[in-house]
C-alpha cells in the first residue's frame, strides 16, 4: 500500500510540474494563452501579485463553487495542487524568461503548440494519480458527471466562461487562446486513455452508471 501511495504521489507531482511547464510555455509564446491562464495573467498585471498566487486564490474560490454544485463538503485538499501548480508556474516563468523569448511567428507557434501538448500530457498524468485534482479540473469532471457529456464539452464550456472573465481583466487573449479553446479538450481526451494504458490505471474521466462508482 505504501509503495502504491508513493507511486501515485510521484505521478501527481510529476504531472503538475509538466502541466506548469506547459502553462508557462503558452504564456511565453506571446500569442495568447488559455482563458484560465489569461485570467491569471490579467489579474497579476491589473491587480498585482504573481500569476501563481492568483492560481491559488481562484482555486480557493472554486472549491466552494464545486462544493455547491456537488452538494458535498469543500475539498480543501485541492488547494495543495493549486499551491504546487502556482509555485511551479512562477518558477518556470522565472527560468524561461531569458531562455524562451520567441520573436518570429513560427517559433511562437511552436512554443504555443508545444505548451498545449505539454499541458494535456501533464493534466492526464496527474489526473490518473487520482490524488487531488485542481479545482478547475474537478469542475470539469463535475460538469461531465452532471451533463453526461464528454470531457471535450466540459473543458470547452469552462474555457468559454473564463474567456469572458479574462477579457474583462485585459488578459493576454489572442490566436493562442482560440487554439486552446478548440484543441485543449481534444488533446486531453487523447492523452487520458493513452496514459491510462501505459500506467494500467482506470480512466478518471469515464462516465459511471452510478455516483458510487465514480473513480474520483
PDB file of C-alpha atoms in Angstrom, residues 35-211:
ATOM      1  CA  UNK A  35      -8.676  31.605 -20.896  1.00  0.00           C
ATOM      2  CA  UNK A  36      -7.896  30.489 -17.337  1.00  0.00           C
ATOM      3  CA  UNK A  37      -4.207  31.384 -17.557  1.00  0.00           C
ATOM      4  CA  UNK A  38      -5.116  34.604 -19.380  1.00  0.00           C
ATOM      5  CA  UNK A  39      -7.329  35.493 -16.416  1.00  0.00           C
ATOM      6  CA  UNK A  40      -4.443  34.797 -14.019  1.00  0.00           C
ATOM      7  CA  UNK A  41      -2.027  36.930 -16.043  1.00  0.00           C
ATOM      8  CA  UNK A  42      -4.614  39.709 -16.376  1.00  0.00           C
ATOM      9  CA  UNK A  43      -5.237  39.750 -12.628  1.00  0.00           C
ATOM     10  CA  UNK A  44      -1.480  39.741 -11.989  1.00  0.00           C
ATOM     11  CA  UNK A  45      -0.993  42.792 -14.245  1.00  0.00           C
ATOM     12  CA  UNK A  46      -4.105  44.717 -13.223  1.00  0.00           C
ATOM     13  CA  UNK A  47      -4.246  43.932  -9.506  1.00  0.00           C
ATOM     14  CA  UNK A  48      -0.768  42.713  -8.550  1.00  0.00           C
ATOM     15  CA  UNK A  49       0.697  39.502  -7.076  1.00  0.00           C
ATOM     16  CA  UNK A  50       2.221  36.737  -9.191  1.00  0.00           C
ATOM     17  CA  UNK A  51       0.436  34.503 -11.679  1.00  0.00           C
ATOM     18  CA  UNK A  52       0.926  31.581  -9.311  1.00  0.00           C
ATOM     19  CA  UNK A  53      -0.606  33.494  -6.417  1.00  0.00           C
ATOM     20  CA  UNK A  54      -3.793  34.056  -8.389  1.00  0.00           C
ATOM     21  CA  UNK A  55      -3.829  30.357  -9.275  1.00  0.00           C
ATOM     22  CA  UNK A  56      -4.164  29.646  -5.539  1.00  0.00           C
ATOM     23  CA  UNK A  57      -6.718  32.400  -4.882  1.00  0.00           C
ATOM     24  CA  UNK A  58      -9.023  31.384  -7.758  1.00  0.00           C
ATOM     25  CA  UNK A  59      -8.693  27.745  -6.698  1.00  0.00           C
ATOM     26  CA  UNK A  60      -9.837  28.655  -3.186  1.00  0.00           C
ATOM     27  CA  UNK A  61     -12.963  30.320  -4.598  1.00  0.00           C
ATOM     28  CA  UNK A  62     -13.686  27.458  -6.994  1.00  0.00           C
ATOM     29  CA  UNK A  63     -13.525  24.880  -4.207  1.00  0.00           C
ATOM     30  CA  UNK A  64     -16.655  26.413  -2.706  1.00  0.00           C
ATOM     31  CA  UNK A  65     -18.352  26.621  -6.127  1.00  0.00           C
ATOM     32  CA  UNK A  66     -17.634  22.930  -6.718  1.00  0.00           C
ATOM     33  CA  UNK A  67     -18.965  22.133  -3.252  1.00  0.00           C
ATOM     34  CA  UNK A  68     -22.281  23.798  -4.069  1.00  0.00           C
ATOM     35  CA  UNK A  69     -22.582  22.023  -7.427  1.00  0.00           C
ATOM     36  CA  UNK A  70     -21.726  18.623  -5.984  1.00  0.00           C
ATOM     37  CA  UNK A  71     -23.598  19.253  -2.714  1.00  0.00           C
ATOM     38  CA  UNK A  72     -20.772  17.970  -0.589  1.00  0.00           C
ATOM     39  CA  UNK A  73     -18.105  19.316   1.740  1.00  0.00           C
ATOM     40  CA  UNK A  74     -15.419  21.543   0.197  1.00  0.00           C
ATOM     41  CA  UNK A  75     -12.387  19.570  -0.998  1.00  0.00           C
ATOM     42  CA  UNK A  76      -9.677  21.731   0.546  1.00  0.00           C
ATOM     43  CA  UNK A  77      -7.047  19.148  -0.385  1.00  0.00           C
ATOM     44  CA  UNK A  78      -7.256  20.590  -3.892  1.00  0.00           C
ATOM     45  CA  UNK A  79      -5.517  23.685  -2.520  1.00  0.00           C
ATOM     46  CA  UNK A  80      -2.330  21.631  -2.274  1.00  0.00           C
ATOM     47  CA  UNK A  81      -2.480  21.003  -6.010  1.00  0.00           C
ATOM     48  CA  UNK A  82      -3.228  24.665  -6.689  1.00  0.00           C
ATOM     49  CA  UNK A  83      -0.303  25.727  -4.485  1.00  0.00           C
ATOM     50  CA  UNK A  84       2.155  23.385  -6.214  1.00  0.00           C
ATOM     51  CA  UNK A  85       0.846  24.388  -9.652  1.00  0.00           C
ATOM     52  CA  UNK A  86       1.037  28.098  -8.875  1.00  0.00           C
ATOM     53  CA  UNK A  87       4.539  27.735  -7.459  1.00  0.00           C
ATOM     54  CA  UNK A  88       5.549  25.671 -10.495  1.00  0.00           C
ATOM     55  CA  UNK A  89       4.235  28.294 -12.926  1.00  0.00           C
ATOM     56  CA  UNK A  90       6.088  31.099 -11.134  1.00  0.00           C
ATOM     57  CA  UNK A  91       9.322  29.081 -11.107  1.00  0.00           C
ATOM     58  CA  UNK A  92       9.018  28.043 -14.764  1.00  0.00           C
ATOM     59  CA  UNK A  93       8.254  31.633 -15.817  1.00  0.00           C
ATOM     60  CA  UNK A  94      11.321  32.807 -13.928  1.00  0.00           C
ATOM     61  CA  UNK A  95      13.508  30.145 -15.562  1.00  0.00           C
ATOM     62  CA  UNK A  96      12.096  30.605 -19.065  1.00  0.00           C
ATOM     63  CA  UNK A  97      12.015  34.416 -19.180  1.00  0.00           C
ATOM     64  CA  UNK A  98      15.575  34.560 -20.501  1.00  0.00           C
ATOM     65  CA  UNK A  99      15.622  31.176 -22.266  1.00  0.00           C
ATOM     66  CA  UNK A 100      12.356  31.336 -24.215  1.00  0.00           C
ATOM     67  CA  UNK A 101      11.705  34.702 -25.847  1.00  0.00           C
ATOM     68  CA  UNK A 102      10.408  33.824 -29.323  1.00  0.00           C
ATOM     69  CA  UNK A 103      10.290  36.716 -31.794  1.00  0.00           C
ATOM     70  CA  UNK A 104       9.466  35.021 -35.081  1.00  0.00           C
ATOM     71  CA  UNK A 105       5.870  33.917 -35.553  1.00  0.00           C
ATOM     72  CA  UNK A 106       6.878  30.356 -36.456  1.00  0.00           C
ATOM     73  CA  UNK A 107       8.872  29.964 -33.226  1.00  0.00           C
ATOM     74  CA  UNK A 108       5.996  31.446 -31.260  1.00  0.00           C
ATOM     75  CA  UNK A 109       3.615  28.906 -32.798  1.00  0.00           C
ATOM     76  CA  UNK A 110       5.998  26.068 -31.937  1.00  0.00           C
ATOM     77  CA  UNK A 111       6.207  27.355 -28.370  1.00  0.00           C
ATOM     78  CA  UNK A 112       2.420  27.608 -28.155  1.00  0.00           C
ATOM     79  CA  UNK A 113       1.782  24.210 -29.722  1.00  0.00           C
ATOM     80  CA  UNK A 114       4.372  22.559 -27.524  1.00  0.00           C
ATOM     81  CA  UNK A 115       2.808  24.188 -24.481  1.00  0.00           C
ATOM     82  CA  UNK A 116      -0.665  22.868 -25.363  1.00  0.00           C
ATOM     83  CA  UNK A 117       0.624  19.332 -25.786  1.00  0.00           C
ATOM     84  CA  UNK A 118       2.601  19.515 -22.542  1.00  0.00           C
ATOM     85  CA  UNK A 119      -0.470  20.824 -20.665  1.00  0.00           C
ATOM     86  CA  UNK A 120      -2.570  17.915 -21.924  1.00  0.00           C
ATOM     87  CA  UNK A 121       0.138  15.416 -21.011  1.00  0.00           C
ATOM     88  CA  UNK A 122       0.681  16.836 -17.534  1.00  0.00           C
ATOM     89  CA  UNK A 123      -3.040  17.042 -16.781  1.00  0.00           C
ATOM     90  CA  UNK A 124      -3.605  13.443 -17.888  1.00  0.00           C
ATOM     91  CA  UNK A 125      -0.725  12.183 -15.723  1.00  0.00           C
ATOM     92  CA  UNK A 126      -1.776  13.922 -12.532  1.00  0.00           C
ATOM     93  CA  UNK A 127      -5.461  13.057 -13.011  1.00  0.00           C
ATOM     94  CA  UNK A 128      -4.527   9.379 -13.315  1.00  0.00           C
ATOM     95  CA  UNK A 129      -2.731   9.663  -9.988  1.00  0.00           C
ATOM     96  CA  UNK A 130      -6.246  10.207  -8.590  1.00  0.00           C
ATOM     97  CA  UNK A 131      -4.739  12.258  -5.787  1.00  0.00           C
ATOM     98  CA  UNK A 132      -6.167  15.790  -5.635  1.00  0.00           C
ATOM     99  CA  UNK A 133      -7.383  17.417  -8.878  1.00  0.00           C
ATOM    100  CA  UNK A 134      -7.123  21.152  -9.361  1.00  0.00           C
ATOM    101  CA  UNK A 135     -10.486  22.755  -8.553  1.00  0.00           C
ATOM    102  CA  UNK A 136     -10.835  23.785 -12.207  1.00  0.00           C
ATOM    103  CA  UNK A 137     -10.269  20.197 -13.332  1.00  0.00           C
ATOM    104  CA  UNK A 138     -12.627  18.958 -10.608  1.00  0.00           C
ATOM    105  CA  UNK A 139     -15.231  21.345 -12.048  1.00  0.00           C
ATOM    106  CA  UNK A 140     -14.592  19.801 -15.458  1.00  0.00           C
ATOM    107  CA  UNK A 141     -15.338  16.347 -14.066  1.00  0.00           C
ATOM    108  CA  UNK A 142     -18.407  17.604 -12.162  1.00  0.00           C
ATOM    109  CA  UNK A 143     -19.873  19.174 -15.315  1.00  0.00           C
ATOM    110  CA  UNK A 144     -19.212  15.955 -17.212  1.00  0.00           C
ATOM    111  CA  UNK A 145     -20.969  13.992 -14.492  1.00  0.00           C
ATOM    112  CA  UNK A 146     -23.961  16.363 -14.271  1.00  0.00           C
ATOM    113  CA  UNK A 147     -24.495  16.757 -18.028  1.00  0.00           C
ATOM    114  CA  UNK A 148     -23.499  13.295 -19.200  1.00  0.00           C
ATOM    115  CA  UNK A 149     -21.388  14.907 -21.937  1.00  0.00           C
ATOM    116  CA  UNK A 150     -17.773  14.029 -22.720  1.00  0.00           C
ATOM    117  CA  UNK A 151     -14.687  15.769 -21.404  1.00  0.00           C
ATOM    118  CA  UNK A 152     -14.295  17.860 -24.589  1.00  0.00           C
ATOM    119  CA  UNK A 153     -17.673  19.531 -23.942  1.00  0.00           C
ATOM    120  CA  UNK A 154     -16.914  20.120 -20.256  1.00  0.00           C
ATOM    121  CA  UNK A 155     -13.476  21.618 -20.821  1.00  0.00           C
ATOM    122  CA  UNK A 156     -14.661  23.812 -23.703  1.00  0.00           C
ATOM    123  CA  UNK A 157     -17.587  25.147 -21.643  1.00  0.00           C
ATOM    124  CA  UNK A 158     -15.248  26.082 -18.779  1.00  0.00           C
ATOM    125  CA  UNK A 159     -12.842  27.714 -21.234  1.00  0.00           C
ATOM    126  CA  UNK A 160     -15.617  29.925 -22.610  1.00  0.00           C
ATOM    127  CA  UNK A 161     -16.611  31.128 -19.128  1.00  0.00           C
ATOM    128  CA  UNK A 162     -13.031  32.014 -18.220  1.00  0.00           C
ATOM    129  CA  UNK A 163     -12.578  33.666 -21.628  1.00  0.00           C
ATOM    130  CA  UNK A 164     -15.214  36.254 -20.736  1.00  0.00           C
ATOM    131  CA  UNK A 165     -13.544  36.863 -17.370  1.00  0.00           C
ATOM    132  CA  UNK A 166     -10.080  37.122 -18.973  1.00  0.00           C
ATOM    133  CA  UNK A 167     -11.315  39.747 -21.441  1.00  0.00           C
ATOM    134  CA  UNK A 168     -12.720  41.728 -18.504  1.00  0.00           C
ATOM    135  CA  UNK A 169      -9.269  41.885 -16.874  1.00  0.00           C
ATOM    136  CA  UNK A 170      -7.394  42.501 -20.155  1.00  0.00           C
ATOM    137  CA  UNK A 171      -5.643  39.136 -20.058  1.00  0.00           C
ATOM    138  CA  UNK A 172      -3.412  38.003 -22.969  1.00  0.00           C
ATOM    139  CA  UNK A 173      -6.075  36.938 -25.468  1.00  0.00           C
ATOM    140  CA  UNK A 174      -5.005  36.001 -28.994  1.00  0.00           C
ATOM    141  CA  UNK A 175      -4.820  33.240 -31.554  1.00  0.00           C
ATOM    142  CA  UNK A 176      -3.329  31.033 -28.851  1.00  0.00           C
ATOM    143  CA  UNK A 177      -6.497  31.444 -26.800  1.00  0.00           C
ATOM    144  CA  UNK A 178      -8.667  30.318 -29.703  1.00  0.00           C
ATOM    145  CA  UNK A 179      -6.407  27.328 -30.334  1.00  0.00           C
ATOM    146  CA  UNK A 180      -6.527  26.413 -26.655  1.00  0.00           C
ATOM    147  CA  UNK A 181     -10.328  26.544 -26.585  1.00  0.00           C
ATOM    148  CA  UNK A 182     -10.568  24.424 -29.733  1.00  0.00           C
ATOM    149  CA  UNK A 183      -7.728  21.971 -29.053  1.00  0.00           C
ATOM    150  CA  UNK A 184      -7.399  21.814 -25.250  1.00  0.00           C
ATOM    151  CA  UNK A 185     -10.250  19.345 -24.768  1.00  0.00           C
ATOM    152  CA  UNK A 186      -9.331  17.015 -27.668  1.00  0.00           C
ATOM    153  CA  UNK A 187      -5.652  16.959 -26.628  1.00  0.00           C
ATOM    154  CA  UNK A 188      -6.582  15.976 -23.070  1.00  0.00           C
ATOM    155  CA  UNK A 189      -9.099  13.463 -24.423  1.00  0.00           C
ATOM    156  CA  UNK A 190      -6.229  11.890 -26.410  1.00  0.00           C
ATOM    157  CA  UNK A 191      -3.777  11.677 -23.518  1.00  0.00           C
ATOM    158  CA  UNK A 192      -6.219  10.382 -20.865  1.00  0.00           C
ATOM    159  CA  UNK A 193      -6.626   6.858 -22.355  1.00  0.00           C
ATOM    160  CA  UNK A 194      -3.035   6.794 -23.619  1.00  0.00           C
ATOM    161  CA  UNK A 195      -1.568   7.476 -20.173  1.00  0.00           C
ATOM    162  CA  UNK A 196      -4.102   5.088 -18.661  1.00  0.00           C
ATOM    163  CA  UNK A 197      -2.932   2.263 -20.915  1.00  0.00           C
ATOM    164  CA  UNK A 198       0.720   2.977 -20.096  1.00  0.00           C
ATOM    165  CA  UNK A 199       0.072   3.108 -16.354  1.00  0.00           C
ATOM    166  CA  UNK A 200      -2.610   0.423 -16.401  1.00  0.00           C
ATOM    167  CA  UNK A 201      -4.997   2.654 -14.442  1.00  0.00           C
ATOM    168  CA  UNK A 202      -8.735   3.295 -14.959  1.00  0.00           C
ATOM    169  CA  UNK A 203      -9.907   6.355 -16.895  1.00  0.00           C
ATOM    170  CA  UNK A 204     -10.528   9.098 -14.304  1.00  0.00           C
ATOM    171  CA  UNK A 205     -12.959  10.896 -16.634  1.00  0.00           C
ATOM    172  CA  UNK A 206     -15.021   7.908 -17.709  1.00  0.00           C
ATOM    173  CA  UNK A 207     -18.747   8.245 -17.057  1.00  0.00           C
ATOM    174  CA  UNK A 208     -20.143   5.900 -14.450  1.00  0.00           C
ATOM    175  CA  UNK A 209     -23.638   4.482 -14.194  1.00  0.00           C
ATOM    176  CA  UNK A 210     -23.948   5.477 -10.568  1.00  0.00           C
ATOM    177  CA  UNK A 211     -22.252   8.102  -8.448  1.00  0.00           C
TER     178      UNK A 211
END
